[in-house]
Coordinates of C-alpha atoms in Angstrom, one line a residue:
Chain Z
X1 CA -37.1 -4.7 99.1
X2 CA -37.5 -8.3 98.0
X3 CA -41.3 -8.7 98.0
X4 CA -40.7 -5.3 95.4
X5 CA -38.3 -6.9 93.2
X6 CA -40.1 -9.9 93.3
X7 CA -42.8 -8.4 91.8
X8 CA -41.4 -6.0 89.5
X9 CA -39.9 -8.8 88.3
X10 CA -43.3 -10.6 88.2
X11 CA -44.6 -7.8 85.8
X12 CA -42.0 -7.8 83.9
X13 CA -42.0 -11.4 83.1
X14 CA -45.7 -11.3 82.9
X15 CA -45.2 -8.7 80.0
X16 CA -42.1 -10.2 77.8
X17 CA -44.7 -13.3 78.1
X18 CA -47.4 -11.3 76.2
X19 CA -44.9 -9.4 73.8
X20 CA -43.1 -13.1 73.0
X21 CA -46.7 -14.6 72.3
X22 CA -48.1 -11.2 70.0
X23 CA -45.1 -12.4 67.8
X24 CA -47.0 -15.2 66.9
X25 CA -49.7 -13.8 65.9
X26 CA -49.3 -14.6 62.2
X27 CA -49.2 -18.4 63.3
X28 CA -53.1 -17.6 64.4
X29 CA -55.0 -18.7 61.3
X30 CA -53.3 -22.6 61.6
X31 CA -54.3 -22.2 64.8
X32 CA -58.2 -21.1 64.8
X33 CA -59.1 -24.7 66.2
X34 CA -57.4 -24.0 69.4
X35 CA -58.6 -20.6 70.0
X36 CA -62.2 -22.4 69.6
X37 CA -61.3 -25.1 71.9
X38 CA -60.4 -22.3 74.7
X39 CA -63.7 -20.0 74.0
X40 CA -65.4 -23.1 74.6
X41 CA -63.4 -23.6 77.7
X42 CA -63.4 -20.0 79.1
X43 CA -66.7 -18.8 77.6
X44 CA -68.8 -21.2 77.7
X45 CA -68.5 -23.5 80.8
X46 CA -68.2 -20.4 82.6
X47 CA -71.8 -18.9 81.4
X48 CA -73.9 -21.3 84.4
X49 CA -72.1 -19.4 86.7
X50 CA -71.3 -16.4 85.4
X51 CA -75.5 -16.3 85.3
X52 CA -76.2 -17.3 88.6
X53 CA -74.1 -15.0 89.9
X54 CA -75.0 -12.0 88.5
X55 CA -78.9 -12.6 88.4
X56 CA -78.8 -12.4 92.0
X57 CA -76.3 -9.7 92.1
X58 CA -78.8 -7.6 90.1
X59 CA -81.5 -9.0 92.2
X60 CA -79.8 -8.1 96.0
X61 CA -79.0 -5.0 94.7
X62 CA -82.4 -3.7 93.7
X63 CA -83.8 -5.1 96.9
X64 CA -81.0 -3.1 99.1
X65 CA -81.5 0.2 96.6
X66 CA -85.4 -0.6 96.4
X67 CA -86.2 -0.4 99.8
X68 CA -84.0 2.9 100.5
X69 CA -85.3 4.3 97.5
X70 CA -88.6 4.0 98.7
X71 CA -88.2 6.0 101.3
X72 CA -86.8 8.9 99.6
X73 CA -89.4 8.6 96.8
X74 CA -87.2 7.5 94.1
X75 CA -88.5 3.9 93.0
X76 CA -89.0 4.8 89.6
X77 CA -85.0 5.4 89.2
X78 CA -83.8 1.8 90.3
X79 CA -84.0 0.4 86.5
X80 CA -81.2 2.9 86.2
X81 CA -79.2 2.3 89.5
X82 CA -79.4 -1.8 88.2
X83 CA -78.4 -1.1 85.1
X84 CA -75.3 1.7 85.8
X85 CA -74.1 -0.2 88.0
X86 CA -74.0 -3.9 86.5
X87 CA -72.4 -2.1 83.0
X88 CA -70.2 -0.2 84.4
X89 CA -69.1 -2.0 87.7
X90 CA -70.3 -5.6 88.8
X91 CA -71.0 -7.6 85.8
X92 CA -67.5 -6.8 84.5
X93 CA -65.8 -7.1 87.7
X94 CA -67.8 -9.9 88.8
X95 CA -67.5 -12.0 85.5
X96 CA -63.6 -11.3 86.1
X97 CA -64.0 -12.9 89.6
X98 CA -65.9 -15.4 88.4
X99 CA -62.9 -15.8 85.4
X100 CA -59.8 -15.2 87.8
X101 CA -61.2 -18.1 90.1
X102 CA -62.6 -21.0 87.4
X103 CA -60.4 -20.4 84.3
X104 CA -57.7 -19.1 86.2
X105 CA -57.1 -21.4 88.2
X106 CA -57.8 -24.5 85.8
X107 CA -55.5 -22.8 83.2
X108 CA -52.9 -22.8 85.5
X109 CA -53.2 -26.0 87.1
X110 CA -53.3 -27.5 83.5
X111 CA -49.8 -25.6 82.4
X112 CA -48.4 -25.7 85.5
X113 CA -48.6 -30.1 85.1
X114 CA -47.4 -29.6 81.8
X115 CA -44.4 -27.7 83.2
X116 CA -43.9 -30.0 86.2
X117 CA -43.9 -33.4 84.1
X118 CA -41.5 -31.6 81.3
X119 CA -44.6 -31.0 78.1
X120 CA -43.6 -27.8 78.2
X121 CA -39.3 -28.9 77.7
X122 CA -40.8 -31.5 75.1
X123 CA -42.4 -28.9 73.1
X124 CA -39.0 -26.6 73.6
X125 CA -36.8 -29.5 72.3
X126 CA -39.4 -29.5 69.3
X127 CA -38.7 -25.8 68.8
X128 CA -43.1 -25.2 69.0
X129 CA -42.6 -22.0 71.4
X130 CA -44.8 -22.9 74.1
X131 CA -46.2 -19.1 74.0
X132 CA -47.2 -20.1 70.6
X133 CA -49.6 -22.8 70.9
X134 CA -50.1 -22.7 75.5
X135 CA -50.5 -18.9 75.9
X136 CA -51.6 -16.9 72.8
X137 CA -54.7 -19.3 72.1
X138 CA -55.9 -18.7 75.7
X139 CA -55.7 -14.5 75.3
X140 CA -57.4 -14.6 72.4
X141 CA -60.2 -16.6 73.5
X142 CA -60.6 -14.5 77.0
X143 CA -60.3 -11.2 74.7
X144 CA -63.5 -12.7 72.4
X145 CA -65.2 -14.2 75.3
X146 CA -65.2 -11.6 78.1
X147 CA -67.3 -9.2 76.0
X148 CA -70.0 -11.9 75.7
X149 CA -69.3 -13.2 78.9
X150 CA -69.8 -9.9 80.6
X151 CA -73.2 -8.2 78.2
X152 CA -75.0 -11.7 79.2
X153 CA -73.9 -11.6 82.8
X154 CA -75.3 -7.8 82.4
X155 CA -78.5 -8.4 81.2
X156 CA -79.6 -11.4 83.5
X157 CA -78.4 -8.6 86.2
X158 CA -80.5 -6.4 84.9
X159 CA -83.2 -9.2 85.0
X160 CA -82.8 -10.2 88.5
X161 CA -83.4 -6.3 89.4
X162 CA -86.6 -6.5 87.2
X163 CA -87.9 -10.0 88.6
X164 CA -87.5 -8.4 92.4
X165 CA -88.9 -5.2 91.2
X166 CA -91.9 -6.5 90.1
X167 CA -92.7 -9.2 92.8
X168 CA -91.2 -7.7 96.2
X169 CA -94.0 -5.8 97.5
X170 CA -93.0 -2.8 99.3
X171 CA -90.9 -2.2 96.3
X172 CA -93.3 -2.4 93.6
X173 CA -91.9 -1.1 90.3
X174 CA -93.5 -2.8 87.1
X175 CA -91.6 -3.9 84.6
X176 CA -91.9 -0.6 81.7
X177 CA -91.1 1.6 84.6
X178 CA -88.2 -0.3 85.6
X179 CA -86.9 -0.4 81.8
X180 CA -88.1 3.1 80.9
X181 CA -85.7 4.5 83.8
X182 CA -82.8 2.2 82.5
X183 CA -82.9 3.0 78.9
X184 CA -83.2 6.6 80.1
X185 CA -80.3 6.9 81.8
X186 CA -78.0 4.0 81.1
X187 CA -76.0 4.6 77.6
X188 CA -73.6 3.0 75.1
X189 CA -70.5 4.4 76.5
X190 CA -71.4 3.2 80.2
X191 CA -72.1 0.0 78.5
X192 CA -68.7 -0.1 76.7
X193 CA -67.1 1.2 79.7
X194 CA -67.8 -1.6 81.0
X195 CA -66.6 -4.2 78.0
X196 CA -63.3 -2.0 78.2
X197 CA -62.7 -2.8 81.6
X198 CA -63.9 -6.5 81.1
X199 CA -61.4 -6.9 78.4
X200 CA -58.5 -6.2 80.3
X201 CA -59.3 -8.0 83.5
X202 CA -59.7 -11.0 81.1
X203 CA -56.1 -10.5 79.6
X204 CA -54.7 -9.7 82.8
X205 CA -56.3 -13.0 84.6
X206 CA -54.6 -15.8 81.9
X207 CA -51.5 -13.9 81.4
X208 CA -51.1 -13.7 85.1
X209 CA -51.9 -17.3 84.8
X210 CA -50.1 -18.6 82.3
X211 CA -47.1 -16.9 83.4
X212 CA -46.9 -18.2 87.2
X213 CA -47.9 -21.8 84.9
X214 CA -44.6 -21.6 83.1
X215 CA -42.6 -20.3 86.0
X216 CA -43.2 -23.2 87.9
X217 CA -40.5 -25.2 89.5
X218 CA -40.4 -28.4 91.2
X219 CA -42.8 -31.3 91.8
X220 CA -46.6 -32.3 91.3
X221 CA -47.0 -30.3 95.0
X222 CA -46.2 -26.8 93.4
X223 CA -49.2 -26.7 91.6
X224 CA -51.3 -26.5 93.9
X225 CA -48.9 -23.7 95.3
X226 CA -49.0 -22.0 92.1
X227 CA -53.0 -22.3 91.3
X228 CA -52.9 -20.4 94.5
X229 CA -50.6 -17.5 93.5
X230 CA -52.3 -17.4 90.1
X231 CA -56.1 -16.9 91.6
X232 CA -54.6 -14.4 94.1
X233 CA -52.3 -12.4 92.1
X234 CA -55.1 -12.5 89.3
X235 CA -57.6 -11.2 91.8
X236 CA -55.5 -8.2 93.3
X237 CA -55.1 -7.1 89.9
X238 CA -59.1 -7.4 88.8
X239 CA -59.6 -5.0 92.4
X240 CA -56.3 -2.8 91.6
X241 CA -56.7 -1.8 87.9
X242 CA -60.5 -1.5 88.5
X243 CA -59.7 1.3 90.4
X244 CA -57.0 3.0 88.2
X245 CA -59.2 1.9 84.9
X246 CA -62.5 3.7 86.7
X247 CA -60.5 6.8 87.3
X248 CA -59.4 7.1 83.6
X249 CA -62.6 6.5 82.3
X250 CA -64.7 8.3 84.0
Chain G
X1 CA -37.7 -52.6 60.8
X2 CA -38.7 -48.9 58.8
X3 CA -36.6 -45.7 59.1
X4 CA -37.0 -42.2 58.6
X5 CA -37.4 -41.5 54.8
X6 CA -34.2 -39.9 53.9
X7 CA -35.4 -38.3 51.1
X8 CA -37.9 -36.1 53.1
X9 CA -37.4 -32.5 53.3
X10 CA -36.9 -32.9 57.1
X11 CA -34.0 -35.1 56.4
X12 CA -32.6 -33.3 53.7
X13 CA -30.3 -31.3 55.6
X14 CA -30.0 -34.1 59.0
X15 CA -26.6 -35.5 58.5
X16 CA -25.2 -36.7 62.2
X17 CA -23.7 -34.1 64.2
X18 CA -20.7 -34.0 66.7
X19 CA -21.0 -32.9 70.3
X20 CA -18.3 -31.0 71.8
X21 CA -18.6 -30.4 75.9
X22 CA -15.9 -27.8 76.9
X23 CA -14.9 -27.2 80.8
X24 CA -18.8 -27.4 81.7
X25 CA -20.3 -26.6 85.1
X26 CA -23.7 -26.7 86.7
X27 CA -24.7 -25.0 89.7
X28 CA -28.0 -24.6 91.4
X29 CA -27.9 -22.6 94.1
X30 CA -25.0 -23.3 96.1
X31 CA -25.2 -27.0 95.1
X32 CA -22.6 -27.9 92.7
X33 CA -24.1 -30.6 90.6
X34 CA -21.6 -30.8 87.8
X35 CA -17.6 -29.7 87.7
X36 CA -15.9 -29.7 84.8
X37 CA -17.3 -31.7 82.6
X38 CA -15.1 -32.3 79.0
X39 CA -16.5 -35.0 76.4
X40 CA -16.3 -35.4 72.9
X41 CA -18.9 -37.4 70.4
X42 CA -18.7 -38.2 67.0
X43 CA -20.9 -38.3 64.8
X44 CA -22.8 -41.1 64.4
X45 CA -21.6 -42.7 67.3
X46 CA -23.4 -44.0 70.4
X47 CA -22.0 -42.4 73.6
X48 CA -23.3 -43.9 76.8
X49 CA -23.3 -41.5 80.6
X50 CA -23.2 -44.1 83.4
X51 CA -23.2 -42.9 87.0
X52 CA -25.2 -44.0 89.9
X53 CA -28.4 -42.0 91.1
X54 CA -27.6 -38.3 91.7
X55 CA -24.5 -38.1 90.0
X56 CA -25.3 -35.2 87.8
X57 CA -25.9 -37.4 84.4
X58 CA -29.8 -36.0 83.7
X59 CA -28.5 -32.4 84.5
X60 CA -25.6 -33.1 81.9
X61 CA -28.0 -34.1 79.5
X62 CA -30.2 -31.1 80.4
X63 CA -27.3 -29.1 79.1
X64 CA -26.5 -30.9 75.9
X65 CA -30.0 -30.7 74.8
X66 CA -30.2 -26.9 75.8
X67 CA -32.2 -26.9 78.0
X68 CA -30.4 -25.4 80.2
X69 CA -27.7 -23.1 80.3
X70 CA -24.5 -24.3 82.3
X71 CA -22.8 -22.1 85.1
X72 CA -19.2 -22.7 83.2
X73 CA -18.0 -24.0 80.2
X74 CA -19.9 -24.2 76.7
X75 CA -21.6 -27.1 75.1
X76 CA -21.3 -27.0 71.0
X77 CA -23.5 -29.4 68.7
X78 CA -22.1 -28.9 65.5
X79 CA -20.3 -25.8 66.4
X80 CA -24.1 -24.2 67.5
X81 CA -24.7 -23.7 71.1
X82 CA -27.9 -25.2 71.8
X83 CA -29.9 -23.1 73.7
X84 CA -29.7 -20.4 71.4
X85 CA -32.7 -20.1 68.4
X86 CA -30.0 -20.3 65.4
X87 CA -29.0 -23.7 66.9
X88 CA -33.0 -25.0 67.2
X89 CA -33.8 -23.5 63.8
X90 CA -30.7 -25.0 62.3
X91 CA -30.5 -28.7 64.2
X92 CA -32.9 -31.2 65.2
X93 CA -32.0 -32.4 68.4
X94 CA -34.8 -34.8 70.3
X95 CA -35.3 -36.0 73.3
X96 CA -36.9 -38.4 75.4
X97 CA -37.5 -37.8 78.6
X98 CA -37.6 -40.7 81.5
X99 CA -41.3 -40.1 82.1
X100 CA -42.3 -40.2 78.2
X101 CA -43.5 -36.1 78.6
X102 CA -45.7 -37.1 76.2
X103 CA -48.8 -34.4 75.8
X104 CA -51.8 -36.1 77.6
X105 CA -54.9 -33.9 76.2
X106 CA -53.1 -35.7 72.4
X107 CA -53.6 -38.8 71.7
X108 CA -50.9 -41.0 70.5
X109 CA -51.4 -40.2 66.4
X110 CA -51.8 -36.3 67.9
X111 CA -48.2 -36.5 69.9
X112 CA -46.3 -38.2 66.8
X113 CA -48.3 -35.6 64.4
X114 CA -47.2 -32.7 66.5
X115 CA -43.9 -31.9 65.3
X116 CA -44.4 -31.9 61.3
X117 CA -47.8 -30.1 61.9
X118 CA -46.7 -27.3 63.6
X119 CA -43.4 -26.8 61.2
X120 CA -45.5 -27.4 58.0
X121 CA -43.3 -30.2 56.7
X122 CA -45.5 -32.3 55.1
X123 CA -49.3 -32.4 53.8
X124 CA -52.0 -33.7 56.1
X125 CA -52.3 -37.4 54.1
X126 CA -48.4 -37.6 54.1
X127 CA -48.0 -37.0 58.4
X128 CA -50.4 -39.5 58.2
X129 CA -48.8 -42.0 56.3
X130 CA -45.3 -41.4 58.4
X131 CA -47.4 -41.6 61.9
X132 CA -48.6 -44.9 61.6
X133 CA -45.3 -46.1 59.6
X134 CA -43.7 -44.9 62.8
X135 CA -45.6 -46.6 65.4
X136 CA -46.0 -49.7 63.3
X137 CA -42.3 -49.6 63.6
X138 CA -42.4 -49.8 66.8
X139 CA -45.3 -52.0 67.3
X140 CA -48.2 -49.3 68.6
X141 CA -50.5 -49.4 65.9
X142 CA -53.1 -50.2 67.7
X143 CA -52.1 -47.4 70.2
X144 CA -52.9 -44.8 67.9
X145 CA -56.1 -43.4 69.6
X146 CA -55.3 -44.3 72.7
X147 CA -54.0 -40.7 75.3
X148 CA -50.9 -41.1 76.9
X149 CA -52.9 -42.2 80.5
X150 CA -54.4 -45.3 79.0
X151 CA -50.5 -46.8 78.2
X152 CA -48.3 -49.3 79.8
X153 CA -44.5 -48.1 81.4
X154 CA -43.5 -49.6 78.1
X155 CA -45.7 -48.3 75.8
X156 CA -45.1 -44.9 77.1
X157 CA -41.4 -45.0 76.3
X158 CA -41.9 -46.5 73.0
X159 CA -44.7 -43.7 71.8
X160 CA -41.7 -41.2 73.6
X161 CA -39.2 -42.5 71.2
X162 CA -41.8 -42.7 68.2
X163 CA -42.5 -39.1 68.7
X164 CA -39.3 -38.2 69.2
X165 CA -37.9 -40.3 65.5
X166 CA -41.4 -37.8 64.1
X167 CA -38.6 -35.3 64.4
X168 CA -36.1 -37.1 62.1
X169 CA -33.3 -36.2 64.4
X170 CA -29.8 -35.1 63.8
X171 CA -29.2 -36.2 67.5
X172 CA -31.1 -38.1 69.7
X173 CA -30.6 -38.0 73.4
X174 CA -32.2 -40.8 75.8
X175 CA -32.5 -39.9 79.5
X176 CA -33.2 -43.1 81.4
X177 CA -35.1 -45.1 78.6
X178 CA -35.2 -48.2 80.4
X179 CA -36.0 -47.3 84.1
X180 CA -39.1 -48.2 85.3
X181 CA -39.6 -51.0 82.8
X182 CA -39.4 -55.1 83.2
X183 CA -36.4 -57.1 81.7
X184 CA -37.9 -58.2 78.3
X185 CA -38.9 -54.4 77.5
X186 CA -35.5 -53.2 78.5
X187 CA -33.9 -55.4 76.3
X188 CA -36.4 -54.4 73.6
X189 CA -36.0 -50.3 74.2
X190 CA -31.9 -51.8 73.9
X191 CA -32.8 -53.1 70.3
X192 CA -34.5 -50.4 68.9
X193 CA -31.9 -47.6 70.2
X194 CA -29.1 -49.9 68.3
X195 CA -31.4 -50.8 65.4
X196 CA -32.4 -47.1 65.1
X197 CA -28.4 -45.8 65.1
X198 CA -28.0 -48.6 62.8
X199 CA -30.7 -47.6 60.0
X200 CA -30.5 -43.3 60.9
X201 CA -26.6 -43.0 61.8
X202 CA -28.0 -40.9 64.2
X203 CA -25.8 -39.1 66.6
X204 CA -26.8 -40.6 70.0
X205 CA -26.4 -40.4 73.7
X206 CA -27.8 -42.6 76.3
X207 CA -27.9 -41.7 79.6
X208 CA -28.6 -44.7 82.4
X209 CA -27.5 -46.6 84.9
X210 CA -28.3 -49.9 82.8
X211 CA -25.3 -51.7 82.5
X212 CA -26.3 -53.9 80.4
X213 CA -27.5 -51.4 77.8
X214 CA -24.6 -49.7 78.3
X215 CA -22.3 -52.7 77.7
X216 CA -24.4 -53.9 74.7
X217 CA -25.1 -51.0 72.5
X218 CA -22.2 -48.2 73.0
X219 CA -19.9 -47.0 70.9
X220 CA -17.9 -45.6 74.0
X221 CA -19.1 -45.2 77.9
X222 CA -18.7 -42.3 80.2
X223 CA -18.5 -42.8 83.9
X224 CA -19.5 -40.1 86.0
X225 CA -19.4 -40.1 89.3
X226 CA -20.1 -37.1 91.8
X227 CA -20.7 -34.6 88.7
X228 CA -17.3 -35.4 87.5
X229 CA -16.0 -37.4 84.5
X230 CA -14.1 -40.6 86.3
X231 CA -13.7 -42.3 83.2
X232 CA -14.3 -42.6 78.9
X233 CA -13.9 -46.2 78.0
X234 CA -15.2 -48.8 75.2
X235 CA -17.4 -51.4 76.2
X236 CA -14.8 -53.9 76.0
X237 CA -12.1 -51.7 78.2
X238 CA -15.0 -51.6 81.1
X239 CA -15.6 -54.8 80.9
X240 CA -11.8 -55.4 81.7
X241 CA -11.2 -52.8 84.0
X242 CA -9.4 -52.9 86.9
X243 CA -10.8 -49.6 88.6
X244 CA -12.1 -50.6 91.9
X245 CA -14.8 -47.6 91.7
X246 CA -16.1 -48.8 88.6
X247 CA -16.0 -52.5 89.2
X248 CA -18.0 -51.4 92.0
X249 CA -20.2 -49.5 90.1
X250 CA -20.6 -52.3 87.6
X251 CA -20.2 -55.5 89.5
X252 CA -21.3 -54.5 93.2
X253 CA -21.3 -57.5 95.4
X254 CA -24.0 -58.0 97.9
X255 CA -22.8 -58.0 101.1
X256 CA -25.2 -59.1 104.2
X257 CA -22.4 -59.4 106.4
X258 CA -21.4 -55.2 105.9
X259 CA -24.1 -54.0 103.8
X260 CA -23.7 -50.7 102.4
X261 CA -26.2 -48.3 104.0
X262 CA -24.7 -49.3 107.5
X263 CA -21.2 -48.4 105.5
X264 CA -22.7 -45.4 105.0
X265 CA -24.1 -44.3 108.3
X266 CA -20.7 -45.1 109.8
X267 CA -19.4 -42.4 107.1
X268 CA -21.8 -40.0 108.1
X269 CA -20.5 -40.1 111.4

């Protein structure tokens, strides 16, 4: 009964911290520098990985489809398992991964310090809502960034698959027939499916963030504690709306 | 030493306030920190807390700034309860914390600028203009660039009270402002508190356990002592009291013979 309340009253929090920084919103265009600041931050830094990561996600799974494929006779349609699969499932829900764990967990360590050595109060006493200038910055940016974030992590996906279709020999699919089956079969929608999902994994991860950030409590140790909470609370949601977002989609 | 422009737009309406503290309470838990706490400040006026470590006097101050809300009992700054957004719109009430809180990603110029940036006061040139006035008054001009992590202790608590005089308070409430800090920069965080009351009329409240701030630059002293008023004096009535808890607290003797912590553990048994 207390782990339920606890995070009822999680959500709830979580949301009156969304709704209390959207009534800001008119404050955004004195505040276009920080919103740059954070897509740097959350966009850009996060591209190396975001890259590695799903090139070789793209790349392991047309090896492991390849070679099964093979067998069945059905090499010419991995270009369109690759690329069904990275729009609509792994690049978004790996780039939130990717998200939950580096900007996550930096977001909150950084307001979490600024809660813990009493910023946050100063800016209170100042009467600058801290969801003003802290949190509504940071959704922004994730809500521009995840799109891009998440079409480039797509594409070097579907560029790993390529690479290892062409140069694995017992798989052995050139590069037009390995684009000719994705353009065949892959489509906008599947592609925006997968944006739509990215975008609110991306919200989800810094609100969840920022709001554990601001709830913190004590001394310089409970940051630690709540980068921890953050990356896995963030995480369980990325796995648990996936599901629920996949089901109303498709 | 400079002050505040008076004629600003901030200003126009920052007259001193009074502080009214009614019955208040503060629990945490089932720890009571504060019991009924009743104090009353003038405007204008410099209103020491004294109390030893732990005696509730940060938490108090917590509550007058609103902060917090207390667990009984109201606190009023002219007639407004502070924690609720009339009173912030309506009153400028500043702070400055014992660690400074200043922002680290700012620099010094960014802190200070903070305040009438994000409440549109003034134009960029004229934030300017005030910034460096204010840390030249306080002998940080050369600080200006410099983030919060590459400052002295006493640096720290002067850019705290620069940013906090940015706000062109109606009160101004110091927790701990000379902790931390050597002799020569306690008596010079003394001066500019009394020089800053004296120049802004600001309604202030110090809260330490530095007697000889206390004795030197209030108006009146409150001694609190297990999260409970023990006493409201003047300087000069402390100085004369014959109250052996606070002749303790002011004048304790040194005792190698019966020191104190073996007092203490004979208590706890």
């Amino acid at each position: 009964m207390t782990h339920t309340r606890i995070f009822l009253t999680n959500v709830g929090e979580a949301v009156l911290l969304a709704y209390r920084s959207a009534r800001h919103l008119p404050t955004l265009p004195r505040q276009w520098h920080r919103v740059v600041e954070q897509c740097y931050l959350i966009g850009y830094t996060t591209l190396p990985i975001v890259s590695i990561l799903t090139f070789f996600i793209g790349a392991v799974l047309a090896l492991q489809s390849g070679i099964s494929m093979k067998d069945f006779g059905a090499r010419q349609f991995i270009g369109s398992l690759v690329g069904e699969s990275m729009a609509r499932e792994l690049g978004p829900v790996m780039v939130a991964v990717m998200v939950a764990g580096r900007v996550g967990s930096a977001i909150t360590a950084e307001l979490a310090s600024m809660k813990v050595y009493q910023e946050v109060d100063a800016l209170v006493m100042m009467n600058i809502p801290p969801e003003r200038i802290l949190v509504l910055p940071r959704l922004l940016a994730v809500l521009i960034m995840m799109p891009v974030l998440t079409m480039t992590g797509n594409v070097i996906g579907w560029l790993g698959g390529a690479l290892v279709c062409r140069y694995t020999a017992i798989i052995s699919v050139d590069y037009d027939a390995y684009f000719q089956s994705l353009k065949q079969f892959l489509s906008v929608e599947d592609v925006l499916d997968g944006l739509i999902k990215a975008e609110i994994f991306g919200f989800g991860v810094v609100l969840i963030a920022c709001n554990v950030a601001l709830r913190t409590r004590g001394g310089p140790r409970e940051i630690g504690t709540a980068v921890t909470r953050a990356v896995v609370a963030a995480l369980i949601f990325v796995l648990f709306s996936d599901f629920f977002i996949t089901k109303v989609l498709s | 030493m400079s002050i505040p422009d008076p004629t600003s737009p901030a200003a126009a309406s920052h007259q001193p306030v009074g502080i009214e503290v009614r019955g208040v309470g503060k629990r945490y838990g089932r720890q009571t920190v504060l019991t009924d706490i009743n104090l009353s400040v003038r405007p204008g006026e410099i209103f020491v807390i004294m109390g030893p470590s732990g005696s509730g006097k940060s938490v108090l101050l917590r509550q007058i700034a609103g902060l917090e809300t207390p667990s009984a009992g109201v606190v009023l700054v002219d007639g407004l309860n502070p924690t609720t957004p009339e009173a912030r719109s309506r009153l400028t009430i500043a702070l400055v914390f014992q660690a400074g809180a200043l922002f680290n990603s700012l620099s010094v110029f960014d802190n200070l600028a903070l305040f009438p940036t994000e409440h549109r006061l003034y134009d960029r040139a004229t934030i300017r203009d005030k910034v460096m006035e204010t840390l030249r008054m306080l002998s940080l001009e050369n600080a200006a660039r410099k983030f919060p992590s590459e400052l002295s202790g006493g640096m720290k608590k002067r850019v705290a009270i620069a940013r906090a005089l940015m706000m062109e308070p109606q009160v101004l409430l110091y927790d701990e402002p000379t902790s931390e800090l050597d002799p020569v920069m306690s008596a010079t965080i003394t001066e500019i508190i009394a020089t800053l009351r004296k120049f802004t009329a600001v309604t202030t409240i110090v809260v330490t356990h530095d007697r000889d701030l206390a004795l030197t630059i209030a108006d009146r002293v409150a001694i609190i002592f297990g999260g409970r008023i023990h006493a409201v004096e003047t300087p000069q009535s402390l100085r004369e009291s014959r109250d052996p808890a606070i002749c303790d607290f002011l004048h304790p003797a040194i005792d190698l013979e019966k020191p104190r912590f073996k007092q203490l553990e004979l208590a706890n048994e």
